[in-house]
């Protein structure tokens, strides 16, 4: 061992002696000086190192590069600016707009404090410009619950189809266009693709707002006309025309807030949240309680979950404030006050009314509608998934296949009216059924006759016809009759007042073909299909 140490010391001495006697590599020094002055990537000398002599040109010709970490997130973002600046009247206009609204800037920047560290981390990992961390200020004011008039959703404002293209789940239980981590990943994937497509960040941003097809066609038009094809040269809608100037204005304010009289709130250069995997289905309110955070703060970090229960089988972790993640794990393991989830998912076995589904689920009909956003005048289609109370008898959590593919589908509950039509010459069950697009078996059942029966001319045939939208408005308003005119051979028919759904007809008994099927009067007017 002593021999090895002695040999190592001799080798080190010879190396240092060599360094001291070897002249400096002037080309490497000049390259390093140039790199230092331009803030480019560092250049490492290839020759042996020699000590610098105080007072020499090499001693005074270099600047010291600080290795201090960024003071806060704003400093970190400034250090990563890479996009070319846009200088135009529209930029000045947007600078003025933001600078005269300090309250708006304060709300936006405070809201962004939960998310911006994660976004900057992802941008730096990919080598992308940190200006893009400011894009959600333009898209949604950093509101993950934002929804545009065109149905774009989340802080990155994904349309449904684009979200699907970038693997953002949109199902009964969650909408990943709102998810902080998933939507950021998708947005940066999309922006990278657009930059690869156009080779210019300003054009990539225009395509993010307007669509790559529109930008591509605008470039082609300018090329055909012999015109420049930069962002400022293309003909585009006003929204896209202002899009990059808005981002440039926010960039300028972040770069020099004092110039615009803006006070940016301190955002620590530290992760705001961390992820926690779920091992059991868990109520949203209980999750917030176990983490010791306000329900509003929990939802702000987990905006994709739009039901009151979080499903472990979805494979999506929850986000919690950095220090509260450990609190949640400790409290979750110690929890012994009953089941973790008071809600579960139920797959409807057959098409049924909301009232029937509520009875099966043990819920009030109004509560079932509210919990599952069920519109009026609709039947729940077979195979649909409903959120219903979880009883003590339910031991298993929601299965992965339901968590991934659960959906809720409807079909209109057709409201019909008992109508009497006069049979014409040679009318039969079949001809009446064909005339009104009905089933011959139903017509025969309603009139207590055989399917091949032929009616005498003038016979009053009972049929149940759908209520038209115009006539439906009169239901419950005091109108006594709806007039239906047969297409041929029949006279004017008068209809009973009360509307009856086809499901109700199917459940009613065929006691008498000439008696109206009774139902309560004064119901709500029928509405057009949603």
Short mmCIF file of C-alpha atoms in Angstrom, two decimals:
data_model
loop_
_atom_site.label_atom_id
_atom_site.label_comp_id
_atom_site.label_asym_id
_atom_site.label_seq_id
_atom_site.Cartn_x
_atom_site.Cartn_y
_atom_site.Cartn_z
CA UNK A 1 0.00 0.00 0.00
CA UNK A 2 2.84 2.38 0.92
CA UNK A 3 4.52 1.61 -2.41
CA UNK A 4 1.34 2.53 -4.31
CA UNK A 5 1.00 5.85 -2.45
CA UNK A 6 4.62 6.71 -3.14
CA UNK A 7 4.22 5.94 -6.84
CA UNK A 8 1.08 8.09 -7.03
CA UNK A 9 2.87 11.05 -5.40
CA UNK A 10 5.79 10.79 -7.84
CA UNK A 11 3.43 10.71 -10.80
CA UNK A 12 1.54 13.77 -9.55
CA UNK A 13 4.76 15.70 -9.10
CA UNK A 14 5.91 14.91 -12.63
CA UNK A 15 2.50 16.00 -14.04
CA UNK A 16 2.57 19.36 -12.22
CA UNK A 17 6.11 19.97 -13.36
CA UNK A 18 5.09 19.33 -16.92
CA UNK A 19 2.19 21.75 -16.62
CA UNK A 20 4.45 24.49 -15.31
CA UNK A 21 6.99 24.09 -18.12
CA UNK A 22 4.62 23.78 -21.07
CA UNK A 23 3.67 27.05 -22.85
CA UNK A 24 -0.04 27.90 -23.07
CA UNK A 25 -2.10 26.90 -26.07
CA UNK A 26 -2.88 30.37 -27.47
CA UNK A 27 -5.62 29.15 -29.79
CA UNK A 28 -7.44 27.44 -26.94
CA UNK A 29 -7.12 30.57 -24.76
CA UNK A 30 -8.48 32.79 -27.54
CA UNK A 31 -11.39 30.38 -28.13
CA UNK A 32 -12.20 30.35 -24.43
CA UNK A 33 -12.11 34.15 -24.30
CA UNK A 34 -14.46 34.41 -27.26
CA UNK A 35 -16.83 31.87 -25.71
CA UNK A 36 -16.84 33.75 -22.40
CA UNK A 37 -17.60 37.11 -24.01
CA UNK A 38 -20.45 35.74 -26.15
CA UNK A 39 -22.01 33.51 -23.47
CA UNK A 40 -21.66 30.56 -25.86
CA UNK A 41 -20.99 26.97 -24.84
CA UNK A 42 -17.67 26.67 -22.93
CA UNK A 43 -14.51 25.73 -24.88
CA UNK A 44 -12.05 23.43 -23.13
CA UNK A 45 -8.27 23.77 -23.89
CA UNK A 46 -6.63 20.76 -25.52
CA UNK A 47 -3.04 21.37 -24.41
CA UNK A 48 -1.49 21.08 -21.00
CA UNK A 49 -2.33 23.71 -18.39
CA UNK A 50 0.16 26.33 -17.16
CA UNK A 51 -0.18 28.78 -14.28
CA UNK A 52 -1.28 32.33 -15.18
CA UNK A 53 1.25 35.09 -14.38
CA UNK A 54 -0.30 38.15 -12.65
CA UNK A 55 -0.23 41.18 -14.95
CA UNK A 56 0.19 39.17 -18.14
CA UNK A 57 -2.17 39.41 -21.11
CA UNK A 58 -3.62 36.03 -20.31
CA UNK A 59 -4.29 37.18 -16.73
CA UNK A 60 -6.18 40.35 -17.67
CA UNK A 61 -7.84 39.15 -20.89
CA UNK A 62 -10.41 36.82 -19.34
CA UNK A 63 -13.60 37.38 -17.40
CA UNK A 64 -14.76 35.16 -14.57
CA UNK A 65 -17.99 33.32 -15.29
CA UNK A 66 -20.22 33.05 -12.22
CA UNK A 67 -21.54 29.66 -11.24
CA UNK A 68 -24.16 31.06 -8.86
CA UNK A 69 -27.64 29.55 -9.37
CA UNK A 70 -30.48 31.82 -10.49
CA UNK A 71 -31.92 33.96 -7.70
CA UNK A 72 -35.52 33.16 -8.64
CA UNK A 73 -37.55 31.80 -11.53
CA UNK A 74 -37.57 35.13 -13.36
CA UNK A 75 -33.76 35.18 -13.35
CA UNK A 76 -33.69 31.59 -14.54
CA UNK A 77 -36.11 32.32 -17.37
CA UNK A 78 -34.09 35.36 -18.50
CA UNK A 79 -30.93 33.27 -18.74
CA UNK A 80 -32.63 30.89 -21.17
CA UNK A 81 -33.99 33.44 -23.68
CA UNK A 82 -33.04 32.21 -27.17
CA UNK A 83 -35.75 33.39 -29.56
CA UNK A 84 -35.07 36.35 -31.89
CA UNK A 85 -36.82 39.50 -30.70
CA UNK A 86 -39.72 41.01 -32.60
CA UNK A 87 -39.78 44.80 -32.69
CA UNK A 88 -42.96 46.37 -34.03
CA UNK A 89 -45.78 48.74 -33.18
CA UNK A 90 -47.92 45.79 -32.16
CA UNK A 91 -45.33 44.86 -29.53
CA UNK A 92 -45.37 48.44 -28.19
CA UNK A 93 -49.16 48.30 -28.11
CA UNK A 94 -49.21 45.07 -26.09
CA UNK A 95 -46.49 46.33 -23.73
CA UNK A 96 -48.68 49.31 -22.96
CA UNK A 97 -51.73 47.09 -22.49
CA UNK A 98 -50.03 44.86 -19.91
CA UNK A 99 -48.13 47.65 -18.15
CA UNK A 100 -51.35 49.56 -17.47
CA UNK A 101 -52.95 46.52 -15.83
CA UNK A 102 -50.75 45.70 -12.82
CA UNK A 103 -53.56 43.84 -11.03
CA UNK A 104 -54.00 41.52 -14.01
CA UNK A 105 -50.26 40.81 -14.18
CA UNK A 106 -50.21 40.17 -10.44
CA UNK A 107 -53.03 37.59 -10.68
CA UNK A 108 -51.44 35.86 -13.68
CA UNK A 109 -47.97 35.63 -12.20
CA UNK A 110 -49.18 34.47 -8.79
CA UNK A 111 -51.28 31.77 -10.44
CA UNK A 112 -48.27 30.65 -12.51
CA UNK A 113 -46.11 30.14 -9.40
CA UNK A 114 -47.51 26.61 -8.99
CA UNK A 115 -46.56 25.48 -12.49
CA UNK A 116 -43.72 27.52 -13.97
CA UNK A 117 -40.82 25.65 -12.34
CA UNK A 118 -41.97 22.40 -13.93
CA UNK A 119 -42.37 24.05 -17.34
CA UNK A 120 -38.91 25.65 -17.25
CA UNK A 121 -37.36 22.35 -16.15
CA UNK A 122 -38.93 20.61 -19.16
CA UNK A 123 -37.83 23.37 -21.56
CA UNK A 124 -34.24 23.25 -20.33
CA UNK A 125 -34.17 19.47 -20.49
CA UNK A 126 -35.22 19.66 -24.15
CA UNK A 127 -32.92 22.61 -24.98
CA UNK A 128 -35.90 24.82 -25.92
CA UNK A 129 -36.13 28.61 -25.43
CA UNK A 130 -37.42 29.56 -21.98
CA UNK A 131 -39.61 32.26 -23.56
CA UNK A 132 -42.04 29.41 -24.17
CA UNK A 133 -42.62 29.17 -20.41
CA UNK A 134 -44.44 32.51 -20.79
CA UNK A 135 -46.81 31.20 -23.47
CA UNK A 136 -49.57 30.12 -21.02
CA UNK A 137 -49.82 33.78 -19.98
CA UNK A 138 -51.01 34.43 -23.53
CA UNK A 139 -53.09 31.29 -23.94
CA UNK A 140 -55.01 31.11 -20.67
CA UNK A 141 -53.48 33.50 -18.12
CA UNK A 142 -52.13 30.27 -16.55
CA UNK A 143 -55.61 29.02 -15.71
CA UNK A 144 -55.73 25.20 -16.20
CA UNK A 145 -59.55 25.33 -16.11
CA UNK A 146 -59.81 27.86 -18.94
CA UNK A 147 -62.15 26.93 -21.82
CA UNK A 148 -62.34 29.01 -25.00
CA UNK A 149 -65.41 29.62 -27.15
CA UNK A 150 -63.95 27.10 -29.61
CA UNK A 151 -63.72 24.42 -26.83
CA UNK A 152 -59.94 24.71 -26.45
CA UNK A 153 -59.17 23.71 -22.85
CA UNK A 154 -56.45 23.99 -20.24
CA UNK A 155 -53.57 26.37 -19.70
CA UNK A 156 -52.06 25.32 -23.07
CA UNK A 157 -55.51 25.51 -24.77
CA UNK A 158 -55.72 22.17 -26.59
CA UNK A 159 -58.62 21.45 -28.91
CA UNK A 160 -60.19 17.99 -28.41
CA UNK A 161 -58.76 16.50 -31.62
CA UNK A 162 -55.27 17.91 -31.08
CA UNK A 163 -55.33 16.65 -27.51
CA UNK A 164 -56.15 13.17 -28.79
CA UNK A 165 -53.30 13.41 -31.32
CA UNK A 166 -50.88 14.08 -28.45
CA UNK A 167 -52.16 11.32 -26.15
CA UNK A 168 -54.16 13.49 -23.76
CA UNK A 169 -56.91 11.32 -22.27
CA UNK A 170 -60.43 12.72 -22.49
CA UNK A 171 -62.89 10.36 -20.85
CA UNK A 172 -65.63 10.25 -18.27
CA UNK A 173 -63.26 10.65 -15.32
CA UNK A 174 -60.59 13.07 -16.50
CA UNK A 175 -59.54 15.51 -19.20
CA UNK A 176 -55.76 15.56 -19.53
CA UNK A 177 -55.90 18.79 -21.52
CA UNK A 178 -56.18 20.33 -18.05
CA UNK A 179 -53.51 18.13 -16.47
CA UNK A 180 -50.43 20.18 -15.53
CA UNK A 181 -47.79 17.56 -16.37
CA UNK A 182 -49.50 15.81 -19.31
CA UNK A 183 -50.58 19.00 -21.10
CA UNK A 184 -47.11 20.55 -20.70
CA UNK A 185 -45.52 17.46 -22.21
CA UNK A 186 -47.97 17.53 -25.11
CA UNK A 187 -47.58 21.28 -25.71
CA UNK A 188 -43.77 21.07 -25.86
CA UNK A 189 -43.97 18.02 -28.14
CA UNK A 190 -46.27 20.00 -30.45
CA UNK A 191 -44.07 23.12 -30.41
CA UNK A 192 -40.96 21.08 -31.16
CA UNK A 193 -42.73 19.47 -34.10
CA UNK A 194 -43.81 22.88 -35.44
CA UNK A 195 -40.31 24.29 -35.09
CA UNK A 196 -38.90 21.32 -36.99
CA UNK A 197 -41.54 21.90 -39.66
CA UNK A 198 -40.95 25.66 -40.17
CA UNK A 199 -37.42 26.20 -38.82
CA UNK A 200 -38.50 29.43 -37.13
CA UNK A 201 -39.94 29.93 -33.64
CA UNK A 202 -42.19 32.82 -34.64
CA UNK A 203 -43.75 30.77 -37.43
CA UNK A 204 -44.01 27.80 -35.07
CA UNK A 205 -45.96 29.96 -32.61
CA UNK A 206 -48.20 31.23 -35.40
CA UNK A 207 -48.92 27.62 -36.34
CA UNK A 208 -49.65 26.74 -32.70
CA UNK A 209 -52.33 29.44 -32.70
CA UNK A 210 -53.61 29.25 -36.28
CA UNK A 211 -52.75 25.70 -37.36
CA UNK A 212 -49.79 24.45 -39.38
CA UNK A 213 -51.90 24.02 -42.50
CA UNK A 214 -52.93 27.68 -42.53
CA UNK A 215 -49.37 28.88 -41.94
CA UNK A 216 -48.04 26.56 -44.64
CA UNK A 217 -50.57 27.88 -47.16
CA UNK A 218 -49.78 31.50 -46.23
CA UNK A 219 -46.07 30.83 -46.80
CA UNK A 220 -46.82 29.19 -50.16
CA UNK A 221 -48.89 32.22 -51.28
CA UNK A 222 -46.05 34.60 -50.44
CA UNK A 223 -43.49 32.39 -52.17
CA UNK A 224 -45.66 32.31 -55.31
CA UNK A 225 -45.92 36.10 -55.24
CA UNK A 226 -42.20 36.53 -54.64
CA UNK A 227 -42.75 38.01 -51.17
CA UNK A 228 -40.84 37.37 -47.91
CA UNK A 229 -42.17 34.53 -45.75
CA UNK A 230 -41.36 35.71 -42.22
CA UNK A 231 -43.96 36.00 -39.47
CA UNK A 232 -44.50 39.73 -40.03
CA UNK A 233 -44.83 39.24 -43.81
CA UNK A 234 -47.70 36.74 -43.85
CA UNK A 235 -51.36 37.57 -44.16
CA UNK A 236 -53.12 36.11 -41.14
CA UNK A 237 -56.11 36.71 -38.82
CA UNK A 238 -55.81 39.48 -36.23
CA UNK A 239 -55.67 36.96 -33.37
CA UNK A 240 -52.55 35.36 -34.86
CA UNK A 241 -51.15 38.74 -35.92
CA UNK A 242 -51.18 39.81 -32.25
CA UNK A 243 -50.07 36.41 -30.91
CA UNK A 244 -46.28 36.69 -31.09
CA UNK A 245 -46.33 40.44 -30.20
CA UNK A 246 -48.19 39.50 -27.01
CA UNK A 247 -45.51 36.97 -26.10
CA UNK A 248 -42.75 39.44 -26.99
CA UNK A 249 -44.38 42.08 -24.79
CA UNK A 250 -44.51 39.71 -21.81
CA UNK A 251 -40.90 38.70 -22.50
CA UNK A 252 -39.82 42.36 -22.49
CA UNK A 253 -41.62 43.00 -19.21
CA UNK A 254 -40.02 39.94 -17.59
CA UNK A 255 -36.61 40.98 -18.95
CA UNK A 256 -36.85 44.50 -17.51
CA UNK A 257 -39.84 44.93 -15.18
CA UNK A 258 -38.54 48.23 -13.76
CA UNK A 259 -38.72 49.84 -17.20
CA UNK A 260 -42.46 49.16 -17.30
CA UNK A 261 -43.17 49.89 -13.65
CA UNK A 262 -44.09 46.25 -12.99
CA UNK A 263 -43.37 44.44 -9.73
CA UNK A 264 -43.06 40.71 -10.41
CA UNK A 265 -43.82 38.54 -7.36
CA UNK A 266 -41.02 36.37 -6.06
CA UNK A 267 -41.19 32.79 -7.34
CA UNK A 268 -38.62 30.50 -5.77
CA UNK A 269 -36.32 28.49 -8.00
CA UNK A 270 -37.59 25.30 -6.42
CA UNK A 271 -40.19 22.66 -7.36
CA UNK A 272 -43.65 23.65 -6.16
CA UNK A 273 -45.14 20.15 -6.32
CA UNK A 274 -44.23 16.51 -6.47
CA UNK A 275 -46.17 13.48 -7.68
CA UNK A 276 -47.73 10.80 -5.47
CA UNK A 277 -48.98 7.48 -6.83
CA UNK A 278 -52.44 6.32 -5.75
CA UNK A 279 -52.90 2.76 -4.55
CA UNK A 280 -56.64 2.99 -3.83
CA UNK A 281 -59.65 4.86 -5.23
CA UNK A 282 -59.91 8.03 -3.19
CA UNK A 283 -62.42 10.84 -2.77
CA UNK A 284 -61.05 14.22 -3.86
CA UNK A 285 -62.09 15.86 -0.60
CA UNK A 286 -60.45 13.11 1.47
CA UNK A 287 -57.24 13.40 -0.58
CA UNK A 288 -57.05 17.12 0.18
CA UNK A 289 -57.77 16.46 3.84
CA UNK A 290 -55.07 13.80 4.14
CA UNK A 291 -52.57 16.12 2.44
CA UNK A 292 -53.57 18.99 4.74
CA UNK A 293 -54.21 21.37 1.84
CA UNK A 294 -57.24 23.44 0.94
CA UNK A 295 -59.57 21.82 -1.55
CA UNK A 296 -59.04 24.83 -3.88
CA UNK A 297 -55.28 24.28 -3.87
CA UNK A 298 -55.70 20.55 -4.47
CA UNK A 299 -57.93 21.16 -7.47
CA UNK A 300 -55.50 23.77 -8.82
CA UNK A 301 -52.79 21.09 -8.97
CA UNK A 302 -55.14 18.33 -10.16
CA UNK A 303 -57.54 20.12 -12.52
CA UNK A 304 -57.91 17.17 -14.90
CA UNK A 305 -60.00 15.17 -12.41
CA UNK A 306 -63.55 16.43 -12.95
CA UNK A 307 -65.34 13.84 -10.81
CA UNK A 308 -65.45 13.65 -6.99
CA UNK A 309 -63.39 10.43 -6.95
CA UNK A 310 -59.81 9.70 -8.05
CA UNK A 311 -59.26 6.27 -9.60
CA UNK A 312 -56.09 4.35 -8.80
CA UNK A 313 -56.49 2.23 -11.96
CA UNK A 314 -56.10 5.30 -14.18
CA UNK A 315 -52.37 5.20 -13.47
CA UNK A 316 -52.26 8.98 -13.11
CA UNK A 317 -50.51 10.24 -9.96
CA UNK A 318 -51.79 13.20 -8.01
CA UNK A 319 -49.79 16.39 -7.56
CA UNK A 320 -49.26 17.81 -4.08
CA UNK A 321 -47.32 20.79 -2.73
CA UNK A 322 -43.74 19.75 -2.09
CA UNK A 323 -43.91 19.52 1.72
CA UNK A 324 -47.45 18.14 1.79
CA UNK A 325 -46.60 15.01 -0.17
CA UNK A 326 -44.94 13.45 2.90
CA UNK A 327 -47.88 14.54 5.06
CA UNK A 328 -50.29 12.80 2.67
CA UNK A 329 -48.34 9.52 2.66
CA UNK A 330 -48.17 9.45 6.44
CA UNK A 331 -51.87 10.23 6.91
CA UNK A 332 -52.95 7.82 4.18
CA UNK A 333 -51.15 4.93 5.83
CA UNK A 334 -52.66 5.81 9.22
CA UNK A 335 -56.22 6.34 7.95
CA UNK A 336 -58.72 3.99 9.61
CA UNK A 337 -62.03 5.87 9.48
CA UNK A 338 -63.76 3.79 6.82
CA UNK A 339 -63.55 3.44 3.07
CA UNK A 340 -61.33 5.72 1.03
CA UNK A 341 -63.92 6.33 -1.71
CA UNK A 342 -67.62 7.01 -1.26
CA UNK A 343 -68.21 6.94 -5.04
CA UNK A 344 -67.73 4.25 -7.66
CA UNK A 345 -68.56 3.58 -11.31
CA UNK A 346 -71.54 1.54 -12.50
CA UNK A 347 -71.94 0.31 -16.08
CA UNK A 348 -75.58 0.48 -17.21
CA UNK A 349 -76.63 -3.00 -18.43
CA UNK A 350 -79.37 -1.81 -20.81
CA UNK A 351 -80.83 1.40 -22.17
CA UNK A 352 -83.01 2.93 -19.47
CA UNK A 353 -84.59 6.11 -18.22
CA UNK A 354 -82.82 8.33 -15.73
CA UNK A 355 -85.50 7.51 -13.16
CA UNK A 356 -84.87 3.78 -13.54
CA UNK A 357 -81.11 4.26 -13.30
CA UNK A 358 -81.49 6.39 -10.17
CA UNK A 359 -83.65 3.73 -8.55
CA UNK A 360 -81.12 1.01 -9.38
CA UNK A 361 -78.27 3.14 -8.00
CA UNK A 362 -80.15 4.14 -4.84
CA UNK A 363 -80.01 7.85 -5.69
CA UNK A 364 -82.39 10.72 -6.09
CA UNK A 365 -83.00 11.35 -9.81
CA UNK A 366 -81.97 15.01 -9.54
CA UNK A 367 -78.73 14.04 -7.78
CA UNK A 368 -77.93 11.44 -10.43
CA UNK A 369 -78.49 14.01 -13.18
CA UNK A 370 -76.31 16.59 -11.45
CA UNK A 371 -73.47 14.19 -10.66
CA UNK A 372 -73.32 12.84 -14.23
CA UNK A 373 -74.39 15.94 -16.20
CA UNK A 374 -77.36 14.18 -17.76
CA UNK A 375 -79.48 16.48 -19.97
CA UNK A 376 -83.27 16.35 -19.88
CA UNK A 377 -85.37 14.23 -22.27
CA UNK A 378 -82.60 11.67 -22.67
CA UNK A 379 -82.30 7.93 -22.11
CA UNK A 380 -79.03 6.45 -20.82
CA UNK A 381 -77.69 4.06 -23.43
CA UNK A 382 -76.56 0.55 -22.65
CA UNK A 383 -72.86 0.30 -21.73
CA UNK A 384 -72.70 3.82 -20.32
CA UNK A 385 -70.81 4.45 -17.10
CA UNK A 386 -72.34 6.41 -14.24
CA UNK A 387 -70.81 7.77 -11.05
CA UNK A 388 -72.91 6.36 -8.19
CA UNK A 389 -72.55 6.00 -4.41
CA UNK A 390 -70.23 3.23 -3.25
CA UNK A 391 -71.85 1.07 -0.61
CA UNK A 392 -70.06 -0.96 2.01
CA UNK A 393 -70.79 -4.09 -0.03
CA UNK A 394 -68.53 -2.86 -2.85
CA UNK A 395 -65.04 -4.07 -1.93
CA UNK A 396 -63.23 -3.68 -5.25
CA UNK A 397 -61.97 -0.43 -6.73
CA UNK A 398 -62.97 0.60 -10.25
CA UNK A 399 -61.37 -1.68 -12.85
CA UNK A 400 -58.71 -0.35 -15.21
CA UNK A 401 -60.81 -1.00 -18.31
CA UNK A 402 -63.61 1.20 -16.92
CA UNK A 403 -61.18 3.87 -15.76
CA UNK A 404 -59.66 4.04 -19.25
CA UNK A 405 -62.71 3.62 -21.49
CA UNK A 406 -65.66 4.73 -19.35
CA UNK A 407 -68.11 6.84 -21.34
CA UNK A 408 -71.64 8.17 -21.04
CA UNK A 409 -73.94 8.06 -24.08
CA UNK A 410 -77.55 9.13 -24.54
CA UNK A 411 -80.38 8.74 -26.97
CA UNK A 412 -83.42 11.02 -27.16
CA UNK A 413 -86.41 9.97 -25.14
CA UNK A 414 -89.01 10.32 -27.87
CA UNK A 415 -92.18 11.90 -26.50
CA UNK A 416 -95.30 10.65 -28.26
CA UNK A 417 -98.95 11.63 -28.23
CA UNK A 418 -101.96 9.31 -28.47
CA UNK A 419 -103.51 10.22 -31.79
CA UNK A 420 -106.66 8.97 -33.54
CA UNK A 421 -106.67 8.83 -37.35
CA UNK A 422 -109.53 7.82 -39.63
CA UNK A 423 -108.84 4.87 -41.86
CA UNK A 424 -109.23 5.42 -45.57
CA UNK A 425 -110.44 3.04 -48.20
CA UNK A 426 -108.34 -0.15 -48.26
CA UNK A 427 -106.30 0.93 -45.22
CA UNK A 428 -104.72 -1.84 -43.18
CA UNK A 429 -102.42 -2.16 -40.18
CA UNK A 430 -99.45 -2.25 -42.53
CA UNK A 431 -100.47 0.80 -44.60
CA UNK A 432 -101.13 2.87 -41.47
CA UNK A 433 -97.80 1.78 -39.98
CA UNK A 434 -95.91 2.65 -43.20
CA UNK A 435 -97.62 6.01 -43.48
CA UNK A 436 -96.44 7.12 -40.05
CA UNK A 437 -93.17 5.14 -40.03
CA UNK A 438 -94.32 2.88 -37.22
CA UNK A 439 -94.00 -0.81 -36.46
CA UNK A 440 -97.02 -2.81 -37.77
CA UNK A 441 -96.85 -4.93 -34.61
CA UNK A 442 -97.21 -1.79 -32.48
CA UNK A 443 -100.17 -0.51 -34.53
CA UNK A 444 -101.87 -3.89 -34.21
CA UNK A 445 -101.16 -3.96 -30.46
CA UNK A 446 -102.52 -0.47 -29.88
CA UNK A 447 -105.77 -1.33 -31.70
CA UNK A 448 -106.13 -4.91 -30.40
CA UNK A 449 -106.23 -6.40 -33.90
CA UNK A 450 -104.18 -8.90 -35.87
CA UNK A 451 -101.09 -7.75 -37.77
CA UNK A 452 -102.83 -8.44 -41.12
CA UNK A 453 -106.10 -6.69 -40.20
CA UNK A 454 -107.79 -4.37 -42.73
CA UNK A 455 -109.73 -1.42 -41.34
CA UNK A 456 -113.17 -0.27 -42.51
CA UNK A 457 -113.24 3.16 -44.07
CA UNK A 458 -113.69 5.80 -41.37
CA UNK A 459 -112.53 3.51 -38.54
CA UNK A 460 -110.75 5.45 -35.80
CA UNK A 461 -107.23 3.97 -35.62
CA UNK A 462 -105.14 4.69 -32.52
CA UNK A 463 -101.45 5.50 -33.09
CA UNK A 464 -98.78 7.12 -30.95
CA UNK A 465 -96.90 9.80 -32.89
CA UNK A 466 -93.83 11.83 -31.88
CA UNK A 467 -94.63 15.30 -30.62
CA UNK A 468 -93.24 17.97 -32.91
CA UNK A 469 -91.13 20.70 -31.36
CA UNK A 470 -93.74 23.36 -32.11
CA UNK A 471 -96.55 21.33 -30.65
CA UNK A 472 -94.43 20.33 -27.67
CA UNK A 473 -94.30 23.92 -26.50
CA UNK A 474 -98.04 23.72 -25.84
CA UNK A 475 -97.78 20.73 -23.52
CA UNK A 476 -98.91 21.84 -20.09
CA UNK A 477 -99.86 25.31 -21.35
CA UNK A 478 -103.59 24.70 -21.57
CA UNK A 479 -103.77 23.66 -25.23
CA UNK A 480 -106.29 20.86 -25.57
CA UNK A 481 -105.61 19.31 -28.97
CA UNK A 482 -102.89 18.84 -31.55
CA UNK A 483 -104.11 18.44 -35.12
CA UNK A 484 -102.53 15.74 -37.29
CA UNK A 485 -103.56 15.35 -40.91
CA UNK A 486 -103.10 11.98 -42.59
CA UNK A 487 -101.41 11.96 -45.99
CA UNK A 488 -104.18 10.10 -47.82
CA UNK A 489 -107.59 8.63 -47.34
CA UNK A 490 -107.97 9.85 -43.80
CA UNK A 491 -109.65 12.72 -42.11
CA UNK A 492 -108.46 15.07 -39.41
CA UNK A 493 -107.39 13.35 -36.21
CA UNK A 494 -107.52 14.78 -32.72
CA UNK A 495 -104.84 13.85 -30.24
CA UNK A 496 -105.02 13.36 -26.51
CA UNK A 497 -103.45 16.16 -24.46
CA UNK A 498 -100.84 14.33 -22.39
CA UNK A 499 -97.50 13.34 -23.99
CA UNK A 500 -96.32 9.78 -23.40
CA UNK A 501 -92.79 8.45 -23.91
CA UNK A 502 -92.28 5.31 -25.96
CA UNK A 503 -90.78 3.66 -22.90
CA UNK A 504 -93.98 4.37 -20.98
CA UNK A 505 -96.04 2.89 -23.78
CA UNK A 506 -93.98 -0.27 -23.74
CA UNK A 507 -94.61 -0.63 -20.01
CA UNK A 508 -98.35 0.04 -20.24
CA UNK A 509 -100.81 -2.80 -20.60
CA UNK A 510 -102.95 -3.23 -23.67
CA UNK A 511 -106.20 -2.88 -21.81
CA UNK A 512 -108.13 -1.00 -24.45
CA UNK A 513 -107.08 0.42 -27.77
CA UNK A 514 -109.52 3.29 -27.50
CA UNK A 515 -108.57 4.56 -24.05
CA UNK A 516 -105.87 7.22 -23.78
CA UNK A 517 -102.74 6.28 -21.88
CA UNK A 518 -102.89 8.58 -18.89
CA UNK A 519 -99.97 10.58 -17.62
CA UNK A 520 -99.67 13.68 -15.43
CA UNK A 521 -100.56 16.97 -17.02
CA UNK A 522 -98.63 20.18 -16.78
CA UNK A 523 -95.17 18.76 -17.45
CA UNK A 524 -92.19 20.73 -18.71
CA UNK A 525 -92.17 21.63 -22.41
CA UNK A 526 -90.25 19.27 -24.64
CA UNK A 527 -86.86 20.59 -25.78
CA UNK A 528 -85.01 20.15 -29.02
CA UNK A 529 -82.35 17.47 -29.12
CA UNK A 530 -79.14 18.74 -27.57
#
